Short mmCIF file of C-alpha atoms in Angstrom, two decimals:
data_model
loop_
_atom_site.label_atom_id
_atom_site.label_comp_id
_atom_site.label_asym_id
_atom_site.label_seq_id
_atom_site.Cartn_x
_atom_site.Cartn_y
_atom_site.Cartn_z
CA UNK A 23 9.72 -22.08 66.24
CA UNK A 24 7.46 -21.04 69.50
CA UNK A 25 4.78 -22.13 69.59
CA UNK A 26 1.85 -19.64 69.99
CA UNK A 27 -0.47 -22.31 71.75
CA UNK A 28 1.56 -25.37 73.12
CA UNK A 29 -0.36 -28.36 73.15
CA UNK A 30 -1.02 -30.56 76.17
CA UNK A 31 1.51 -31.95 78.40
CA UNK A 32 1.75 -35.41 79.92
CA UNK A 33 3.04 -33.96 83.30
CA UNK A 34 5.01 -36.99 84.25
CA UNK A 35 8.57 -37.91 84.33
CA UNK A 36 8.79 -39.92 81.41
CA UNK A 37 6.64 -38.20 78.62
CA UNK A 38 6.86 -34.22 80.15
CA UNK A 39 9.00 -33.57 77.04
CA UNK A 40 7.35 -31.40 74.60
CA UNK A 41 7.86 -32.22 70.88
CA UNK A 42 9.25 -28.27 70.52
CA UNK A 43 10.73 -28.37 73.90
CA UNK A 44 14.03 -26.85 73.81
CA UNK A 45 16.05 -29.23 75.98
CA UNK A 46 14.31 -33.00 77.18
CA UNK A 47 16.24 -32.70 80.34
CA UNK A 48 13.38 -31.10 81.91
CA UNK A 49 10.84 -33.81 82.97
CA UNK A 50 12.80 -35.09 85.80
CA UNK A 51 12.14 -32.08 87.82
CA UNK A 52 8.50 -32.63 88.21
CA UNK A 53 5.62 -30.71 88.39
CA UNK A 54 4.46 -27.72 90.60
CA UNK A 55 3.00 -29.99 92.38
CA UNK A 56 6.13 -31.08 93.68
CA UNK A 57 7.25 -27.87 94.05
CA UNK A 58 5.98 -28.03 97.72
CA UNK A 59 7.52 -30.48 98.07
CA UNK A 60 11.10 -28.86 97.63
CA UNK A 61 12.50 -28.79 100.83
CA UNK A 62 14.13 -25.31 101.05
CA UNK A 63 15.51 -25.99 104.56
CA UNK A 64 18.66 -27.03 102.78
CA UNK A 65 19.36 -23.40 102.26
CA UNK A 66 17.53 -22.10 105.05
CA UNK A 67 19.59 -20.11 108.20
CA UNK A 68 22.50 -18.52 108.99
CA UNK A 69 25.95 -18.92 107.07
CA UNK A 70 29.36 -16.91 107.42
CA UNK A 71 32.36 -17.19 105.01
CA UNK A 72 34.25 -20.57 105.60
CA UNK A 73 37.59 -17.55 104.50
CA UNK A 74 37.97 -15.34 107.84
CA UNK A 75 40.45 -13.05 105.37
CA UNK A 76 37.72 -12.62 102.53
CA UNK A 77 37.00 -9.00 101.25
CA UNK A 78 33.66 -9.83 99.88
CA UNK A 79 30.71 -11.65 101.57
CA UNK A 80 30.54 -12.42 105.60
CA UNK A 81 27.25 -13.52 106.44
CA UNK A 82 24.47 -14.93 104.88
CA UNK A 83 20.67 -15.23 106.05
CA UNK A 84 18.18 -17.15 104.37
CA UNK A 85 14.53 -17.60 105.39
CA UNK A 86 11.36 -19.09 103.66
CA UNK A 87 8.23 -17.10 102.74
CA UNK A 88 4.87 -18.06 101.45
CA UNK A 89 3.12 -15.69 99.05
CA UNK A 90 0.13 -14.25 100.47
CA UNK A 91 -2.44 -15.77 98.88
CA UNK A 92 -1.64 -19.13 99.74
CA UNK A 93 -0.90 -20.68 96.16
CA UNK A 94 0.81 -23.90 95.86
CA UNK A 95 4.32 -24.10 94.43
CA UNK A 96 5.43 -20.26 95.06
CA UNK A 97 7.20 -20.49 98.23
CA UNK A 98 10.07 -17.79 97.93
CA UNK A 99 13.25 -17.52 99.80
CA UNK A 100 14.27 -14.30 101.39
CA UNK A 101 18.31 -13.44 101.52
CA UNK A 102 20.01 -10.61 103.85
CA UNK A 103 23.57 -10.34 102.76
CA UNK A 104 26.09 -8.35 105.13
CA UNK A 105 29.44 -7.68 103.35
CA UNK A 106 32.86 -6.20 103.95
CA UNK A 107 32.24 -2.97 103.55
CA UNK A 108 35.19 -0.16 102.32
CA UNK A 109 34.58 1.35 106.42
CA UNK A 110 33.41 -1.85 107.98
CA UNK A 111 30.27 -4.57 108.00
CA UNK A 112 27.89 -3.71 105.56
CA UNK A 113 24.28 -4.66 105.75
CA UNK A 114 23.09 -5.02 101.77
CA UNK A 115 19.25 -5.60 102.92
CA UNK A 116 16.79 -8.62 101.77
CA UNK A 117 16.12 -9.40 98.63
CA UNK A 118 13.55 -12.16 97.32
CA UNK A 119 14.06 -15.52 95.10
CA UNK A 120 12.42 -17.66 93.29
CA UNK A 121 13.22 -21.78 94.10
CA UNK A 122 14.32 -24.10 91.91
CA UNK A 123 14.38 -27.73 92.35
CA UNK A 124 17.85 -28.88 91.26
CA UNK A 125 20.01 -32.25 91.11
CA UNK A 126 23.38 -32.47 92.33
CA UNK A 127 26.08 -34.42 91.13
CA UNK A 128 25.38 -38.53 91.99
CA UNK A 129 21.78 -37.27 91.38
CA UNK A 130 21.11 -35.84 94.94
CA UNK A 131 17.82 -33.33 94.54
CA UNK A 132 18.62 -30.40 95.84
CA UNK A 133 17.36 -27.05 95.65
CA UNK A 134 18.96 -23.97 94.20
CA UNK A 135 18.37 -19.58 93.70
CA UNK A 136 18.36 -16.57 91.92
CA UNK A 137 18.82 -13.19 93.52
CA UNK A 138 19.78 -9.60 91.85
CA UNK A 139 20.62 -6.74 93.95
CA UNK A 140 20.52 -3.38 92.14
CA UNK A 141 22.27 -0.84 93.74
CA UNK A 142 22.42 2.94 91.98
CA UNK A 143 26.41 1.77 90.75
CA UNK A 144 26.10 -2.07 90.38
CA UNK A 145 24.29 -4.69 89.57
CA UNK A 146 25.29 -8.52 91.58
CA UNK A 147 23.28 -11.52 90.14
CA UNK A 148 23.45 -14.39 92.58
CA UNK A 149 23.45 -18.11 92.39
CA UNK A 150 22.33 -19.88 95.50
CA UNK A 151 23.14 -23.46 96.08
CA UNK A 152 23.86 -25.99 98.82
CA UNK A 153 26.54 -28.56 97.78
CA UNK A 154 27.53 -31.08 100.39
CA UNK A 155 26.33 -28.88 103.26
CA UNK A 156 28.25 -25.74 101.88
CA UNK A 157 26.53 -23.02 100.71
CA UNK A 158 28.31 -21.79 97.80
CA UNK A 159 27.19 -18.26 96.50
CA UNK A 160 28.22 -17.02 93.31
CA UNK A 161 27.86 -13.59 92.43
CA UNK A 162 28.38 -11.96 88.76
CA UNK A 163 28.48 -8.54 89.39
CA UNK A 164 28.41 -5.58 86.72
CA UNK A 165 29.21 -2.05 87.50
CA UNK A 166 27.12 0.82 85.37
CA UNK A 167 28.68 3.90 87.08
CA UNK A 168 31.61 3.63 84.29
CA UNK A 169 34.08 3.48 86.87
CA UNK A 170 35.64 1.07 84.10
CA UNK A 171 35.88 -1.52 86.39
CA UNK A 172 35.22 -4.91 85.23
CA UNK A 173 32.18 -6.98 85.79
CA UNK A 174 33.35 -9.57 87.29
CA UNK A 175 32.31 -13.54 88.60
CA UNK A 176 33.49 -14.67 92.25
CA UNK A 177 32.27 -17.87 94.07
CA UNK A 178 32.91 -17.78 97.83
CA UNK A 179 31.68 -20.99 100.33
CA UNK A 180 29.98 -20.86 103.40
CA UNK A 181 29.39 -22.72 106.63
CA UNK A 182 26.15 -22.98 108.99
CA UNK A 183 26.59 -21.20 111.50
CA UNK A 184 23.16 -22.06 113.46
CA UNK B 24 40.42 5.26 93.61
CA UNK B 25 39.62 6.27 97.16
CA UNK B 26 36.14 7.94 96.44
CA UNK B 27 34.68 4.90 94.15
CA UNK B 28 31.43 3.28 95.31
CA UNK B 29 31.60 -0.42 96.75
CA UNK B 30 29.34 -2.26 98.58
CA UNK B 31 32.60 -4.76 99.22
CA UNK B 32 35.99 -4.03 100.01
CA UNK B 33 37.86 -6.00 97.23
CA UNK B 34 35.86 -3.38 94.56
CA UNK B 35 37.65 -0.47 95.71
CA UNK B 36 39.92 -1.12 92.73
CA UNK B 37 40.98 0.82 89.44
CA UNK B 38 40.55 -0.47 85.66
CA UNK B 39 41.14 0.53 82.42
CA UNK B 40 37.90 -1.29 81.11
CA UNK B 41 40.29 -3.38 78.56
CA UNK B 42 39.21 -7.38 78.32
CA UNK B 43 40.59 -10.37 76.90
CA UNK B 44 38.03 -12.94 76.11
CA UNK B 45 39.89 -15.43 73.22
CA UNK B 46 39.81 -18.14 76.12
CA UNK B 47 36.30 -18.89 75.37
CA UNK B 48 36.26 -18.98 71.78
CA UNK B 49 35.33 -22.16 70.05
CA UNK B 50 33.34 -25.44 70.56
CA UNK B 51 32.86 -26.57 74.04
CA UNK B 52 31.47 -30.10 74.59
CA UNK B 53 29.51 -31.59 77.47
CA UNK B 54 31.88 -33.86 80.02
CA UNK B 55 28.60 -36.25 80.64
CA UNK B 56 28.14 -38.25 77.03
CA UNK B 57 24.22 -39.06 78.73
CA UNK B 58 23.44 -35.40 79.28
CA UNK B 59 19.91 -35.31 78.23
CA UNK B 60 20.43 -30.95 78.17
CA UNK B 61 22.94 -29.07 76.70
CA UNK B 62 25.35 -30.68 74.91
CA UNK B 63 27.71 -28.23 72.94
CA UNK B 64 28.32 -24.85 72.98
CA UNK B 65 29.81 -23.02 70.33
CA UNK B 66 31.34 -19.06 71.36
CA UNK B 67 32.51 -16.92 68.80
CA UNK B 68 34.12 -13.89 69.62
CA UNK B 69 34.31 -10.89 67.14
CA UNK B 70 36.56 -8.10 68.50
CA UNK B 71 34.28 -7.26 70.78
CA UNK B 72 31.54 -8.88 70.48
CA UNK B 73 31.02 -12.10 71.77
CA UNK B 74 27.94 -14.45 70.58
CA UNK B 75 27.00 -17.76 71.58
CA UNK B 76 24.99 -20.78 70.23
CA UNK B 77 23.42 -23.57 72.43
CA UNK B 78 22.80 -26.89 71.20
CA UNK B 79 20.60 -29.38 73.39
CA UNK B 80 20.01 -33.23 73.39
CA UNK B 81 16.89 -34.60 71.11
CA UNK B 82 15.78 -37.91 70.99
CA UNK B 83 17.44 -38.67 68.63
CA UNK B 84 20.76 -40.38 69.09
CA UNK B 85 23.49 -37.77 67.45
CA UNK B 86 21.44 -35.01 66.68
CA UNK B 87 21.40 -31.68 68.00
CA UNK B 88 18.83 -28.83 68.72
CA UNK B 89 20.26 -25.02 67.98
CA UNK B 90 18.90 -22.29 70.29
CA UNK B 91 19.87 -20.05 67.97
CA UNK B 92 22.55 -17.42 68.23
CA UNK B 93 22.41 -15.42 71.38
CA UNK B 94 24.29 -11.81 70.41
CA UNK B 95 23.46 -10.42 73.72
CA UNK B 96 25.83 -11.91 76.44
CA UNK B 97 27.20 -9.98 78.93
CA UNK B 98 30.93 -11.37 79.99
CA UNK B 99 32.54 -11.48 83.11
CA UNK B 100 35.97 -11.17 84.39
CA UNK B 101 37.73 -13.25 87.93
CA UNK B 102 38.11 -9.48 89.32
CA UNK B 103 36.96 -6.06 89.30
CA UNK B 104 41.13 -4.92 88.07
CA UNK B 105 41.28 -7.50 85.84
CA UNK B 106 41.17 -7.90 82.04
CA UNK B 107 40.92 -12.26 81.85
CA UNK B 108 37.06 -12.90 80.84
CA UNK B 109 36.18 -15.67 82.85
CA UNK B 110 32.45 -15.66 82.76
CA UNK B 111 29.13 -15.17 80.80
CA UNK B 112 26.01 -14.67 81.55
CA UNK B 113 22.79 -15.08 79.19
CA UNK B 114 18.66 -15.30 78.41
CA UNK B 115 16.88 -17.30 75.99
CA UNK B 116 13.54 -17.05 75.95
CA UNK B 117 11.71 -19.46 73.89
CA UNK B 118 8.00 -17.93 75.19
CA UNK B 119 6.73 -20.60 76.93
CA UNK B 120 9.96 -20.84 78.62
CA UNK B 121 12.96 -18.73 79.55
CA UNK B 122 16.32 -19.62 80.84
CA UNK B 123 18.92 -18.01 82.37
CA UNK B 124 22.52 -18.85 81.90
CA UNK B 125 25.32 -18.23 83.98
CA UNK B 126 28.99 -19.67 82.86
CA UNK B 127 32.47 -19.74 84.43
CA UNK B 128 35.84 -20.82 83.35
CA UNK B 129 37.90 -22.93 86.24
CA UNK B 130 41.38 -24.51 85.19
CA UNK B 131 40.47 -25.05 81.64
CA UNK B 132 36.65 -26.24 82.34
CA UNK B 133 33.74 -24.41 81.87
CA UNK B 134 30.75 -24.97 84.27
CA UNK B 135 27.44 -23.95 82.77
CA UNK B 136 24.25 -23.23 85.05
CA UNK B 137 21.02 -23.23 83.79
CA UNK B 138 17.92 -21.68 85.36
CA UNK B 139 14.09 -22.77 83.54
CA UNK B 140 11.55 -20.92 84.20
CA UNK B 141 8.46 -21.79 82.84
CA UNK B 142 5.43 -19.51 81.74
CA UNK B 143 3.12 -21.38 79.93
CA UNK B 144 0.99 -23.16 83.20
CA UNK B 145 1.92 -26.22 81.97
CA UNK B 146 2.46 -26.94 85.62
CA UNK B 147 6.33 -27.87 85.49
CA UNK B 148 8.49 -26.67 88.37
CA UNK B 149 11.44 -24.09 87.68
CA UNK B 150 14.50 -25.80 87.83
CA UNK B 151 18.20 -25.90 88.13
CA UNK B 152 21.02 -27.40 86.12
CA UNK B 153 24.64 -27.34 86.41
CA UNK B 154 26.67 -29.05 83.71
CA UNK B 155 30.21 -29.36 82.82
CA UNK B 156 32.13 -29.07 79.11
CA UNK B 157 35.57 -29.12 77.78
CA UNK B 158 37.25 -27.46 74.50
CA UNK B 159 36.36 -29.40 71.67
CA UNK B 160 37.84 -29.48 67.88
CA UNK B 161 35.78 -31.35 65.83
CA UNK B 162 31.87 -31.52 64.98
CA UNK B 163 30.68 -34.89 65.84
CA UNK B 164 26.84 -34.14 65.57
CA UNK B 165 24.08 -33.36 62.75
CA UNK B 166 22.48 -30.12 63.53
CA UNK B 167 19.08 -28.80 63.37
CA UNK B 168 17.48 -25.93 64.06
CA UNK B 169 14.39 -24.40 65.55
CA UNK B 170 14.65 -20.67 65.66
#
């Protein structure tokens, strides 16, 4: 059951857990406090396709951006995608995302994304996230012009290139 | 095929919209015995419908938390011409918190991403998890509920 009014949180790493929380896996990702504290340069730059024969994604641009008003813990990232196009390069625009404070296998804390791009015939949800230096983008893509074409997952990797 | 929309090469492709998805039907169970998040995962598939059913660590040792059934999961496939479902993607939003699932098969494994998002000001940051689960055949954990 949801609560309608949770009650107070502990906001530490060992009692963040809330007695209706629905996972306890939670508290070791800290507070908003911390969320400044993220270091989004792990993502941040240029990357190109580490496959020279791919189809799909090329390149891959990634900058910071603080909201306006200056709060704490909203710093967005801001990702320009340029794909294979059917006639060529093809430049798919920014699009903003939230960060997320992640931990990597052998409990390295990284930092990971969520992007959508909505185009009038497809939809391409995106998970951002740096493993080992790689960027590895994975896109789950859906098609609503009922070309009956399936939706479809693909995970591609990338290198810095800057 | 020539005049369908892509915003990549590899989607200029042709389908029949058919989809095969018994490869995710059944229990799946967490590779990490620790894992303090989800822990099982049970898909049923129903013709064509496809539901699944979360079940997170508690404190207590051997008992499981249901998210409740989740009818609403949109599946993927590894190409645009293809028919193998290879992916899902899902919401549960418990009010106070919403996450965002995104699954994939790879060689018989299924890697399950997480994204929390938190609404209630508690102050806790959004975060990421990615965990990993094999087929499983038996139920080895009390269940509760708290939809």
């Amino acid at each position: 059951m949801t609560p309608d009014v949770p009650p107070p949180y502990t906001l530490n790493r060992t009692t963040a857990v809330h007695e209706n929380e629905p996972g306890i896996d939670g508290a070791q990702f800290g507070t908003r406090d911390d969320h400044d504290r993220l270091n989004p340069h792990l993502l941040l730059g240029l990357w190109r396709n580490c496959n020279p024969d791919s189809s799909g994604l090329h390149e891959i641009q990634i900058e910071s951006k603080k909201p306006s008003d200056g709060k704490s813990g909203d710093t967005v990232l801001a990702m320009r995608i340029i794909a294979h196009g059917p006639d060529g390069l093809l430049d798919w625009g920014w699009q903003e995302g939230p960060l997320f404070a992640s931990v990597e296998e052998g409990g390295v804390v990284g930092v990971a994304s969520r992007f959508v791009y909505q185009f009038d015939f497809m939809t391409t949800e995106i998970q951002l996230r740096v493993n080992k230096g790689v960027l590895v983008p994975t896109l789950f893509t859906t098609f609503t012009d009922n070309s009956g074409r399936s939706s479809y997952f693909v995970r591609e990797f990338f290198y810095r290139a800057e | 095929m020539a005049n369908k929309k892509a915003m990549r090469l590899c989607d200029r492709v042709t389908h029949d919209g058919s989809r095969v998805v018994e490869e995710f039907d059944g229990l799946w169970q967490n590779s990490n015995p620790d894992s303090r998040g989800i822990v099982q995962i049970r898909i049923g598939v129903r013709g064509t419908d496809t539901e699944v059913e979360f079940f997170t660590a508690t404190e207590r040792p051997g008992v499981l938390r249901s998210w409740g059934v989740i009818t609403q999961v949109a599946l993927y496939s590894d190409a645009p011409d293809s028919a193998r479902a290879c992916g899902f993607t899902a919401t549960r939003d418990f009010g106070f918190v919403e996450y965002r699932i995104q699954a994939n098969l790879n060689k018989g494994l299924m890697v399950l991403c997480r994204y929390a998002m938190f609404k209630d000001d508690s102050g806790r940051n959004p975060y990421f998890v990615r965990e990993y689960y094999r087929r499983q055949h038996n139920e080895e954990y009390q269940l509760e509920s708290i939809t």
